[in-house]
Amino acid sequence: DIGSTDFAVLALALYLPVLAAIALARAWRLTWAVRAGTIVVVFGGLAVLADRGSLPIDMPAAGVLLSPVAAGLAIAAGAALAAFDLDVRGGSFGWRQPLGLLASVAVVVGVIPGVYALGDGAWDAPSTPLSSVLEARLPAADEDGSYNTLIVGDARLLPVPGTEYRDGISWAVINDGPLDITDRWAPPSTSATAAIDEALDQIAASSTLRAGQLLAPLGVRFIVVPVFDGVNSTLDDPLPVPAGLVESLDNQLDLVTALALPTLELFENRAWIPTRSLLTGATAEASERAGAEALVSADLSQATPVFVDADQLTAANEAIDAGVLHLGVPFADAWTLSVDGTDISARRDFGLTTAFDVSTGGQATLEYDSATTRTLLVGLQVVLWLLALVLVVRVSVPLSSRSAASIDDETLIDLDDVEPAPLDPGLDITGQIARQEITTDVAPPPVSGEAPVDGDAPVDGDVPVEPGS
């Protein structure tokens, strides 16, 4: 139940070869069958227990836990077919032949859902996923300034990894640019995490009607509540929206409904501050105070967007006036600002985010200086990967350089108590019939002039020697 797939129940047939391989196989086939069965049982059990919430620790998503199960099923299928070919076929008729045939048929039946799902290559993915709807409906950063979007709802509907707020409810923050691979990184816990949780607490408790101002320093311009994503929640099988969430947001005086679609509820924060802006007047003064009460009563209207296209990857240059340069990110002294060559120290504003007090306007340069330790750790990681590649290359031996030495078809795991029958050596790694060394205990012929021992017949060509001759 991890996705919409037609005929998914047929995939259960792939588990039959796991049992058949253990029952039918001998020698190395049995060894791999037991290994495959162990992988299937262990990781399949973890997936079931994690889905039921029966484990004391958080586990990866079901799709991650089921990947080793898929590998185990593939190995078991190979072991079952090899066992049928080498250990069952040609023997006396019994229960082993029907079971081997049934396992072979099960492999074919089990892959039908996967082959059918290939179809046009879409794998039942929605033609308009939630991420595409957001990109189409949310404006790009323009003269109004850069901003962030807060997504709140069922964790299964969030298009990016989120932070759990309450049971069944999570939130995530995305910027005004298109989603990319970096948005798949799990967000770290910062002071902004506590600020958003506090704002949601006050919204849920109806203790404020100005929640938009609480989120304004973080540049939150839009709040999205996802309803359908076309995968986990569809029109035919919808997930319930957290009770009271939309109504609580609708009650806020500084949040207005910007868009109502079947797929999502969109609210706009009229009190938002651009994530990179110049604060002046009463707003600059309010930035020196901290706390929810100060924010709710603050005048946040005097903010002008600057450095609209700036990011933490490259330095940005722009002429700015005197005021307070506000950055809608948790306080970090790695951000640096220089105006006409003069460095300005960073401080906290609103008790949460990063700001610079610019006393005199001029040509400003804003950039983010990564810590030296980060550069060293990244370099160390590269060195370790290169070392791993070198070790893999040095240890592996090309098949062409291997001699076609014979291999022994030794039974590593044998579940039978009876004396095993002579085994077919099967195929070696080159695809050829494995050859075993043939040894015979034949006594050497007696030396000419010596009588045969223990009544053995004389060897052809030897003439018995009479005693005394």
Short mmCIF file of C-alpha atoms in Angstrom, two decimals:
data_model
loop_
_atom_site.label_atom_id
_atom_site.label_comp_id
_atom_site.label_asym_id
_atom_site.label_seq_id
_atom_site.Cartn_x
_atom_site.Cartn_y
_atom_site.Cartn_z
CA ASP A 1 0.00 0.00 0.00
CA ILE A 2 2.79 2.42 -0.88
CA GLY A 3 1.28 3.58 -4.16
CA SER A 4 -1.44 3.15 -6.72
CA THR A 5 -0.64 0.01 -8.75
CA ASP A 6 -3.12 -2.14 -10.64
CA PHE A 7 -3.02 -5.90 -10.00
CA ALA A 8 -0.64 -5.33 -7.08
CA VAL A 9 -1.94 -8.44 -5.31
CA LEU A 10 -0.27 -10.60 -7.98
CA ALA A 11 3.12 -9.46 -6.67
CA LEU A 12 2.53 -11.67 -3.61
CA ALA A 13 3.38 -14.61 -5.89
CA LEU A 14 7.02 -13.53 -5.73
CA TYR A 15 7.17 -14.77 -2.12
CA LEU A 16 6.49 -18.40 -3.12
CA PRO A 17 9.99 -18.91 -4.64
CA VAL A 18 11.47 -17.85 -1.29
CA LEU A 19 9.97 -20.94 0.36
CA ALA A 20 10.41 -23.16 -2.70
CA ALA A 21 14.11 -22.36 -3.00
CA ILE A 22 14.77 -23.44 0.60
CA ALA A 23 12.74 -26.63 0.14
CA LEU A 24 14.24 -27.66 -3.20
CA ALA A 25 17.78 -26.36 -3.31
CA ARG A 26 21.04 -28.07 -2.40
CA ALA A 27 24.67 -27.03 -2.30
CA TRP A 28 25.33 -23.37 -3.12
CA ARG A 29 21.73 -22.94 -4.27
CA LEU A 30 20.53 -23.69 -0.74
CA THR A 31 23.09 -21.32 0.74
CA TRP A 32 21.81 -18.41 -1.36
CA ALA A 33 18.19 -19.40 -0.77
CA VAL A 34 18.68 -19.15 3.01
CA ARG A 35 20.46 -15.81 2.64
CA ALA A 36 17.65 -14.44 0.47
CA GLY A 37 14.98 -15.69 2.85
CA THR A 38 16.73 -14.03 5.79
CA ILE A 39 16.82 -10.68 3.97
CA VAL A 40 13.13 -10.92 3.07
CA VAL A 41 12.02 -11.85 6.59
CA VAL A 42 14.17 -9.29 8.44
CA PHE A 43 13.49 -6.23 6.28
CA GLY A 44 9.89 -7.22 5.53
CA GLY A 45 9.25 -7.58 9.25
CA LEU A 46 10.80 -4.18 9.94
CA ALA A 47 8.57 -2.60 7.28
CA VAL A 48 5.43 -4.12 8.80
CA LEU A 49 6.35 -3.21 12.38
CA ALA A 50 7.34 0.34 11.38
CA ASP A 51 4.06 0.79 9.52
CA ARG A 52 2.16 -0.29 12.64
CA GLY A 53 4.21 2.01 14.88
CA SER A 54 5.37 -0.96 16.96
CA LEU A 55 9.08 -0.04 17.00
CA PRO A 56 10.64 2.20 19.67
CA ILE A 57 12.73 4.09 17.09
CA ASP A 58 11.95 5.91 13.86
CA MET A 59 12.57 3.84 10.75
CA PRO A 60 13.03 4.88 7.11
CA ALA A 61 10.05 5.07 4.79
CA ALA A 62 8.39 1.81 3.73
CA GLY A 63 9.84 2.09 0.22
CA VAL A 64 13.36 2.17 1.65
CA LEU A 65 12.80 -0.89 3.84
CA LEU A 66 11.19 -2.80 0.98
CA SER A 67 14.15 -2.29 -1.36
CA PRO A 68 16.22 -5.03 0.34
CA VAL A 69 13.09 -7.21 0.29
CA ALA A 70 12.95 -6.80 -3.50
CA ALA A 71 16.61 -7.79 -3.74
CA GLY A 72 15.97 -10.85 -1.56
CA LEU A 73 13.01 -11.89 -3.72
CA ALA A 74 15.18 -11.63 -6.84
CA ILE A 75 17.94 -13.77 -5.31
CA ALA A 76 15.41 -16.34 -4.09
CA ALA A 77 13.82 -16.54 -7.54
CA GLY A 78 17.22 -17.20 -9.11
CA ALA A 79 18.03 -19.85 -6.50
CA ALA A 80 14.63 -21.53 -7.00
CA LEU A 81 15.02 -21.74 -10.78
CA ALA A 82 18.60 -22.99 -10.47
CA ALA A 83 17.47 -25.61 -7.95
CA PHE A 84 14.71 -26.79 -10.27
CA ASP A 85 17.21 -27.15 -13.13
CA LEU A 86 20.07 -28.76 -11.20
CA ASP A 87 18.51 -30.47 -8.19
CA VAL A 88 14.97 -31.46 -9.22
CA ARG A 89 14.72 -31.96 -12.94
CA GLY A 90 15.58 -35.49 -14.01
CA GLY A 91 15.03 -36.99 -10.57
CA SER A 92 12.32 -39.38 -9.44
CA PHE A 93 8.84 -37.87 -9.53
CA GLY A 94 7.50 -36.54 -6.25
CA TRP A 95 6.42 -33.32 -4.56
CA ARG A 96 9.60 -31.52 -5.60
CA GLN A 97 8.69 -31.38 -9.33
CA PRO A 98 5.25 -29.74 -8.88
CA LEU A 99 6.67 -27.28 -6.36
CA GLY A 100 9.49 -26.36 -8.73
CA LEU A 101 7.06 -25.80 -11.60
CA LEU A 102 4.79 -23.74 -9.34
CA ALA A 103 7.73 -21.56 -8.24
CA SER A 104 8.70 -20.97 -11.87
CA VAL A 105 5.13 -19.92 -12.73
CA ALA A 106 5.01 -17.68 -9.63
CA VAL A 107 8.03 -15.71 -10.86
CA VAL A 108 6.21 -14.97 -14.13
CA VAL A 109 2.94 -14.07 -12.39
CA GLY A 110 4.65 -11.91 -9.77
CA VAL A 111 6.30 -9.57 -12.28
CA ILE A 112 3.02 -8.85 -14.11
CA PRO A 113 2.16 -5.75 -11.97
CA GLY A 114 5.60 -4.28 -12.59
CA VAL A 115 5.46 -4.90 -16.32
CA TYR A 116 1.93 -3.49 -16.49
CA ALA A 117 2.92 -0.42 -14.47
CA LEU A 118 5.65 0.38 -16.99
CA GLY A 119 2.99 1.38 -19.50
CA ASP A 120 3.84 4.81 -20.80
CA GLY A 121 6.59 5.25 -18.22
CA ALA A 122 4.51 7.45 -15.90
CA TRP A 123 4.26 4.78 -13.14
CA ASP A 124 0.84 6.22 -12.20
CA ALA A 125 2.46 9.51 -11.20
CA PRO A 126 0.00 12.45 -11.27
CA SER A 127 0.20 14.70 -14.31
CA THR A 128 0.00 17.77 -12.06
CA PRO A 129 1.73 17.02 -8.74
CA LEU A 130 1.41 19.40 -5.82
CA SER A 131 4.88 20.84 -6.46
CA SER A 132 3.84 21.85 -9.99
CA VAL A 133 0.65 23.48 -8.69
CA LEU A 134 2.66 25.49 -6.19
CA GLU A 135 5.14 26.68 -8.81
CA ALA A 136 2.28 27.69 -11.11
CA ARG A 137 0.28 29.56 -8.47
CA LEU A 138 2.98 31.25 -6.41
CA PRO A 139 4.56 34.40 -7.89
CA ALA A 140 8.26 34.66 -8.63
CA ALA A 141 10.44 37.01 -6.62
CA ASP A 142 10.03 40.40 -8.25
CA GLU A 143 9.89 44.01 -7.14
CA ASP A 144 7.91 42.86 -4.08
CA GLY A 145 10.99 41.02 -2.86
CA SER A 146 12.00 37.46 -2.06
CA TYR A 147 9.81 35.41 0.26
CA ASN A 148 9.18 32.01 1.84
CA THR A 149 6.14 29.72 1.84
CA LEU A 150 5.00 27.72 4.87
CA ILE A 151 3.30 24.39 4.03
CA VAL A 152 1.26 22.86 6.88
CA GLY A 153 -0.69 19.62 6.80
CA ASP A 154 -0.48 15.85 6.67
CA ALA A 155 3.18 14.80 6.43
CA ARG A 156 2.34 12.45 3.55
CA LEU A 157 1.21 15.37 1.39
CA LEU A 158 4.19 17.66 1.86
CA PRO A 159 6.26 17.89 -1.36
CA VAL A 160 9.49 18.24 0.65
CA PRO A 161 10.74 16.73 3.94
CA GLY A 162 9.02 18.44 6.84
CA THR A 163 9.25 18.98 10.58
CA GLU A 164 6.69 17.20 12.76
CA TYR A 165 4.49 19.60 14.68
CA ARG A 166 1.85 17.30 16.16
CA ASP A 167 0.78 13.73 15.50
CA GLY A 168 -0.25 13.65 11.85
CA ILE A 169 0.66 17.30 11.20
CA SER A 170 3.99 18.53 9.86
CA TRP A 171 5.26 21.72 8.27
CA ALA A 172 7.95 22.72 5.81
CA VAL A 173 9.32 26.01 4.46
CA ILE A 174 10.28 26.53 0.82
CA ASN A 175 11.64 29.65 -0.87
CA ASP A 176 10.29 31.49 -3.90
CA GLY A 177 12.44 29.59 -6.42
CA PRO A 178 11.60 26.32 -8.20
CA LEU A 179 12.02 23.14 -6.19
CA ASP A 180 15.25 21.24 -6.78
CA ILE A 181 17.25 18.42 -5.24
CA THR A 182 18.42 20.60 -2.34
CA ASP A 183 14.82 20.83 -1.14
CA ARG A 184 14.94 17.07 -0.49
CA TRP A 185 17.51 17.57 2.29
CA ALA A 186 16.09 17.19 5.78
CA PRO A 187 15.92 20.64 7.40
CA PRO A 188 18.03 21.22 10.52
CA SER A 189 16.46 22.29 13.79
CA THR A 190 17.10 26.01 14.37
CA SER A 191 15.62 28.91 16.30
CA ALA A 192 13.21 29.34 13.38
CA THR A 193 11.79 25.89 14.17
CA ALA A 194 10.72 27.01 17.64
CA ALA A 195 9.31 30.28 16.26
CA ILE A 196 7.10 28.50 13.72
CA ASP A 197 5.93 25.96 16.32
CA GLU A 198 5.01 28.84 18.65
CA ALA A 199 3.06 30.59 15.90
CA LEU A 200 1.14 27.39 15.11
CA ASP A 201 0.44 26.89 18.82
CA GLN A 202 -1.11 30.34 19.07
CA ILE A 203 -3.14 29.75 15.90
CA ALA A 204 -4.44 26.41 17.24
CA ALA A 205 -5.30 27.91 20.63
CA SER A 206 -6.84 31.06 19.07
CA SER A 207 -4.70 33.11 21.46
CA THR A 208 -3.85 35.60 18.71
CA LEU A 209 -5.45 36.97 15.57
CA ARG A 210 -2.14 38.32 14.25
CA ALA A 211 -0.23 35.12 13.55
CA GLY A 212 0.98 36.64 10.27
CA GLN A 213 3.11 39.10 12.21
CA LEU A 214 4.69 36.28 14.18
CA LEU A 215 5.82 34.70 10.92
CA ALA A 216 6.75 37.97 9.19
CA PRO A 217 10.45 38.14 10.23
CA LEU A 218 11.02 34.76 8.53
CA GLY A 219 9.70 36.14 5.25
CA VAL A 220 6.62 33.90 5.25
CA ARG A 221 4.33 35.42 2.62
CA PHE A 222 2.12 32.42 1.87
CA ILE A 223 0.71 29.55 3.96
CA VAL A 224 -0.39 26.43 2.09
CA VAL A 225 -2.57 23.58 3.38
CA PRO A 226 -2.34 20.64 0.91
CA VAL A 227 -5.51 18.62 0.34
CA PHE A 228 -4.77 16.33 -2.62
CA ASP A 229 -1.45 15.32 -4.13
CA GLY A 230 -2.74 12.75 -6.61
CA VAL A 231 -0.74 9.93 -4.97
CA ASN A 232 -1.39 9.58 -1.25
CA SER A 233 -4.59 11.61 -1.34
CA THR A 234 -6.86 11.43 -4.38
CA LEU A 235 -10.43 12.44 -5.19
CA ASP A 236 -11.46 8.79 -4.89
CA ASP A 237 -9.50 8.13 -1.71
CA PRO A 238 -8.78 11.46 0.07
CA LEU A 239 -6.83 11.93 3.27
CA PRO A 240 -8.63 14.04 5.88
CA VAL A 241 -7.40 17.60 6.39
CA PRO A 242 -6.31 18.16 10.02
CA ALA A 243 -9.42 19.21 11.89
CA GLY A 244 -9.77 22.94 12.45
CA LEU A 245 -6.55 23.90 10.63
CA VAL A 246 -8.13 25.77 7.72
CA GLU A 247 -10.72 27.42 9.98
CA SER A 248 -8.03 28.63 12.43
CA LEU A 249 -5.97 30.16 9.62
CA ASP A 250 -9.08 31.77 8.14
CA ASN A 251 -9.76 33.50 11.49
CA GLN A 252 -6.44 35.39 11.45
CA LEU A 253 -6.86 39.06 10.59
CA ASP A 254 -3.57 39.37 8.67
CA LEU A 255 -4.06 36.15 6.68
CA VAL A 256 -6.37 36.32 3.67
CA THR A 257 -7.51 33.55 1.36
CA ALA A 258 -5.52 33.97 -1.84
CA LEU A 259 -6.66 30.86 -3.65
CA ALA A 260 -9.04 27.97 -3.06
CA LEU A 261 -8.39 24.93 -5.23
CA PRO A 262 -9.47 21.31 -4.82
CA THR A 263 -5.80 20.44 -4.35
CA LEU A 264 -4.84 23.05 -1.74
CA GLU A 265 -5.85 26.01 0.44
CA LEU A 266 -3.64 29.11 -0.02
CA PHE A 267 -3.44 32.04 2.41
CA GLU A 268 -1.42 35.23 1.94
CA ASN A 269 0.25 36.99 4.86
CA ARG A 270 -0.35 40.72 4.50
CA ALA A 271 2.19 41.49 7.26
CA TRP A 272 5.16 39.69 5.67
CA ILE A 273 8.65 41.17 5.46
CA PRO A 274 10.82 40.31 2.42
CA THR A 275 13.56 37.87 3.36
CA ARG A 276 16.16 40.47 2.32
CA SER A 277 14.92 43.96 3.02
CA LEU A 278 15.93 47.38 4.36
CA LEU A 279 13.99 48.39 7.46
CA THR A 280 13.46 52.02 8.31
CA GLY A 281 11.45 54.13 10.76
CA ALA A 282 9.19 52.29 13.20
CA THR A 283 9.98 48.89 11.67
CA ALA A 284 13.72 49.42 12.24
CA GLU A 285 13.01 50.34 15.84
CA ALA A 286 10.76 47.28 16.28
CA SER A 287 13.58 45.02 15.08
CA GLU A 288 15.45 45.70 18.31
CA ARG A 289 12.70 44.09 20.39
CA ALA A 290 12.05 40.38 20.82
CA GLY A 291 9.15 38.18 21.77
CA ALA A 292 5.71 37.37 20.43
CA GLU A 293 3.99 40.27 22.22
CA ALA A 294 6.39 42.80 20.69
CA LEU A 295 5.93 41.34 17.21
CA VAL A 296 2.14 41.32 17.36
CA SER A 297 2.04 45.05 18.18
CA ALA A 298 4.95 46.10 15.92
CA ASP A 299 4.65 48.23 12.78
CA LEU A 300 6.12 46.08 10.02
CA SER A 301 5.09 48.20 7.06
CA GLN A 302 8.36 50.08 6.51
CA ALA A 303 10.40 47.43 4.71
CA THR A 304 11.91 47.82 1.24
CA PRO A 305 13.17 44.73 -0.65
CA VAL A 306 16.90 44.62 -1.49
CA PHE A 307 19.26 41.94 -2.82
CA VAL A 308 16.27 40.20 -4.41
CA ASP A 309 18.33 37.63 -6.32
CA ALA A 310 21.00 37.09 -3.66
CA ASP A 311 21.71 33.71 -2.08
CA GLN A 312 24.31 32.07 0.16
CA LEU A 313 26.32 30.69 -2.75
CA THR A 314 27.65 33.91 -4.31
CA ALA A 315 28.37 37.43 -3.16
CA ALA A 316 25.75 40.06 -4.06
CA ASN A 317 26.45 43.75 -4.72
CA GLU A 318 23.90 46.56 -4.55
CA ALA A 319 23.67 50.21 -3.51
CA ILE A 320 21.58 50.56 -0.33
CA ASP A 321 20.49 53.44 1.89
CA ALA A 322 20.90 53.84 5.62
CA GLY A 323 18.71 51.63 7.78
CA VAL A 324 18.63 48.09 9.08
CA LEU A 325 19.44 45.35 6.57
CA HIS A 326 17.19 42.46 7.53
CA LEU A 327 17.80 38.83 6.51
CA GLY A 328 14.90 36.46 7.09
CA VAL A 329 17.12 33.59 8.26
CA PRO A 330 18.03 32.44 11.78
CA PHE A 331 20.89 34.45 13.20
CA ALA A 332 24.27 33.38 11.80
CA ASP A 333 27.45 35.43 12.01
CA ALA A 334 28.68 33.68 8.85
CA TRP A 335 26.74 36.35 6.93
CA THR A 336 28.94 39.38 6.28
CA LEU A 337 28.13 42.86 4.97
CA SER A 338 30.49 45.58 3.86
CA VAL A 339 29.42 49.08 2.76
CA ASP A 340 31.99 51.04 0.76
CA GLY A 341 34.65 48.69 2.08
CA THR A 342 33.63 49.00 5.73
CA ASP A 343 32.63 45.75 7.45
CA ILE A 344 29.46 45.81 9.55
CA SER A 345 28.86 43.32 12.35
CA ALA A 346 25.71 41.21 12.38
CA ARG A 347 23.16 41.29 15.20
CA ARG A 348 19.86 39.66 16.01
CA ASP A 349 16.66 41.39 15.04
CA PHE A 350 13.24 40.52 16.43
CA GLY A 351 15.24 38.23 18.71
CA LEU A 352 15.34 35.65 15.94
CA THR A 353 16.81 36.63 12.58
CA THR A 354 19.97 38.32 11.24
CA ALA A 355 20.39 42.07 10.73
CA PHE A 356 23.04 44.72 10.04
CA ASP A 357 22.82 48.34 11.21
CA VAL A 358 23.78 50.50 8.21
CA SER A 359 24.47 54.03 9.41
CA THR A 360 25.50 55.42 6.02
CA GLY A 361 24.32 54.25 2.64
CA GLY A 362 26.66 53.17 -0.14
CA GLN A 363 27.71 50.24 -2.32
CA ALA A 364 27.12 47.12 -0.25
CA THR A 365 28.41 43.56 -0.61
CA LEU A 366 26.51 40.72 1.04
CA GLU A 367 27.94 37.22 1.20
CA TYR A 368 28.01 34.05 3.24
CA ASP A 369 31.37 32.74 4.46
CA SER A 370 31.35 29.00 5.01
CA ALA A 371 33.37 27.74 7.95
CA THR A 372 36.86 26.46 7.20
CA THR A 373 36.03 23.19 8.94
CA ARG A 374 33.25 22.59 6.40
CA THR A 375 35.71 22.90 3.51
CA LEU A 376 38.10 20.52 5.24
CA LEU A 377 35.35 17.98 5.92
CA VAL A 378 34.16 18.11 2.31
CA GLY A 379 37.76 17.59 1.13
CA LEU A 380 38.15 14.66 3.54
CA GLN A 381 34.96 13.13 2.20
CA VAL A 382 36.28 13.37 -1.37
CA VAL A 383 39.56 11.73 -0.33
CA LEU A 384 37.71 8.87 1.39
CA TRP A 385 35.56 8.25 -1.70
CA LEU A 386 38.66 8.19 -3.91
CA LEU A 387 40.34 5.79 -1.49
CA ALA A 388 37.28 3.53 -1.57
CA LEU A 389 37.34 3.50 -5.38
CA VAL A 390 41.06 2.65 -5.40
CA LEU A 391 40.49 -0.24 -2.99
CA VAL A 392 37.62 -1.58 -5.09
CA VAL A 393 39.72 -1.46 -8.26
CA ARG A 394 42.73 -3.12 -6.60
CA VAL A 395 40.72 -5.89 -4.96
CA SER A 396 38.51 -6.84 -7.91
CA VAL A 397 39.90 -9.30 -10.44
CA PRO A 398 38.67 -9.21 -14.04
CA LEU A 399 36.95 -12.39 -15.15
CA SER A 400 39.23 -12.64 -18.17
CA SER A 401 42.27 -13.09 -15.95
CA ARG A 402 40.74 -15.87 -13.90
CA SER A 403 41.68 -19.40 -14.73
CA ALA A 404 38.98 -21.88 -15.52
CA ALA A 405 39.75 -23.86 -12.40
CA SER A 406 37.31 -26.48 -11.28
CA ILE A 407 35.04 -25.77 -8.33
CA ASP A 408 33.62 -28.10 -5.76
CA ASP A 409 29.86 -28.23 -5.44
CA GLU A 410 30.11 -28.43 -1.69
CA THR A 411 26.91 -28.36 0.31
CA LEU A 412 27.32 -25.48 2.75
CA ILE A 413 23.84 -25.87 4.23
CA ASP A 414 22.04 -29.22 4.17
CA LEU A 415 18.65 -29.64 5.82
CA ASP A 416 18.47 -33.41 5.19
CA ASP A 417 19.67 -36.06 7.64
CA VAL A 418 19.99 -38.78 5.02
CA GLU A 419 23.06 -39.43 2.96
CA PRO A 420 22.88 -36.96 0.03
CA ALA A 421 22.80 -38.31 -3.49
CA PRO A 422 25.63 -37.46 -5.90
CA LEU A 423 25.19 -33.82 -6.89
CA ASP A 424 25.36 -32.18 -10.26
CA PRO A 425 28.26 -29.70 -10.03
CA GLY A 426 26.23 -27.16 -12.01
CA LEU A 427 27.89 -24.26 -13.78
CA ASP A 428 30.90 -22.30 -12.67
CA ILE A 429 31.26 -18.51 -12.91
CA THR A 430 32.36 -18.74 -16.55
CA GLY A 431 29.19 -20.58 -17.61
CA GLN A 432 31.01 -23.88 -18.17
CA ILE A 433 30.38 -27.21 -16.51
CA ALA A 434 32.41 -27.37 -13.32
CA ARG A 435 34.93 -30.18 -13.44
CA GLN A 436 35.96 -32.09 -10.36
CA GLU A 437 39.32 -33.74 -9.96
CA ILE A 438 39.03 -37.49 -10.39
CA THR A 439 41.21 -39.57 -8.13
CA THR A 440 41.44 -43.39 -8.02
CA ASP A 441 43.08 -45.58 -5.44
CA VAL A 442 44.87 -47.99 -7.78
CA ALA A 443 47.96 -49.77 -6.46
CA PRO A 444 51.03 -49.37 -8.65
CA PRO A 445 52.06 -52.46 -10.61
CA PRO A 446 54.72 -54.60 -8.96
CA VAL A 447 58.24 -54.11 -10.07
CA SER A 448 59.48 -56.69 -12.50
CA GLY A 449 60.99 -59.55 -10.56
CA GLU A 450 58.68 -59.18 -7.57
CA ALA A 451 55.78 -61.48 -6.87
CA PRO A 452 52.26 -60.02 -6.62
CA VAL A 453 51.19 -59.29 -3.07
CA ASP A 454 48.11 -60.77 -1.38
CA GLY A 455 47.25 -63.05 -4.22
CA ASP A 456 46.91 -60.32 -6.83
CA ALA A 457 47.05 -61.52 -10.38
CA PRO A 458 50.27 -60.77 -12.20
CA VAL A 459 50.30 -57.71 -14.33
CA ASP A 460 50.28 -58.25 -18.09
CA GLY A 461 53.79 -58.35 -19.41
CA ASP A 462 55.36 -59.48 -16.14
CA VAL A 463 56.71 -63.02 -15.98
CA PRO A 464 56.66 -64.73 -12.59
CA VAL A 465 60.11 -65.50 -11.28
CA GLU A 466 60.69 -68.96 -9.89
CA PRO A 467 62.19 -69.09 -6.41
CA GLY A 468 65.90 -69.67 -6.41
CA SER A 469 66.35 -68.63 -9.99
#
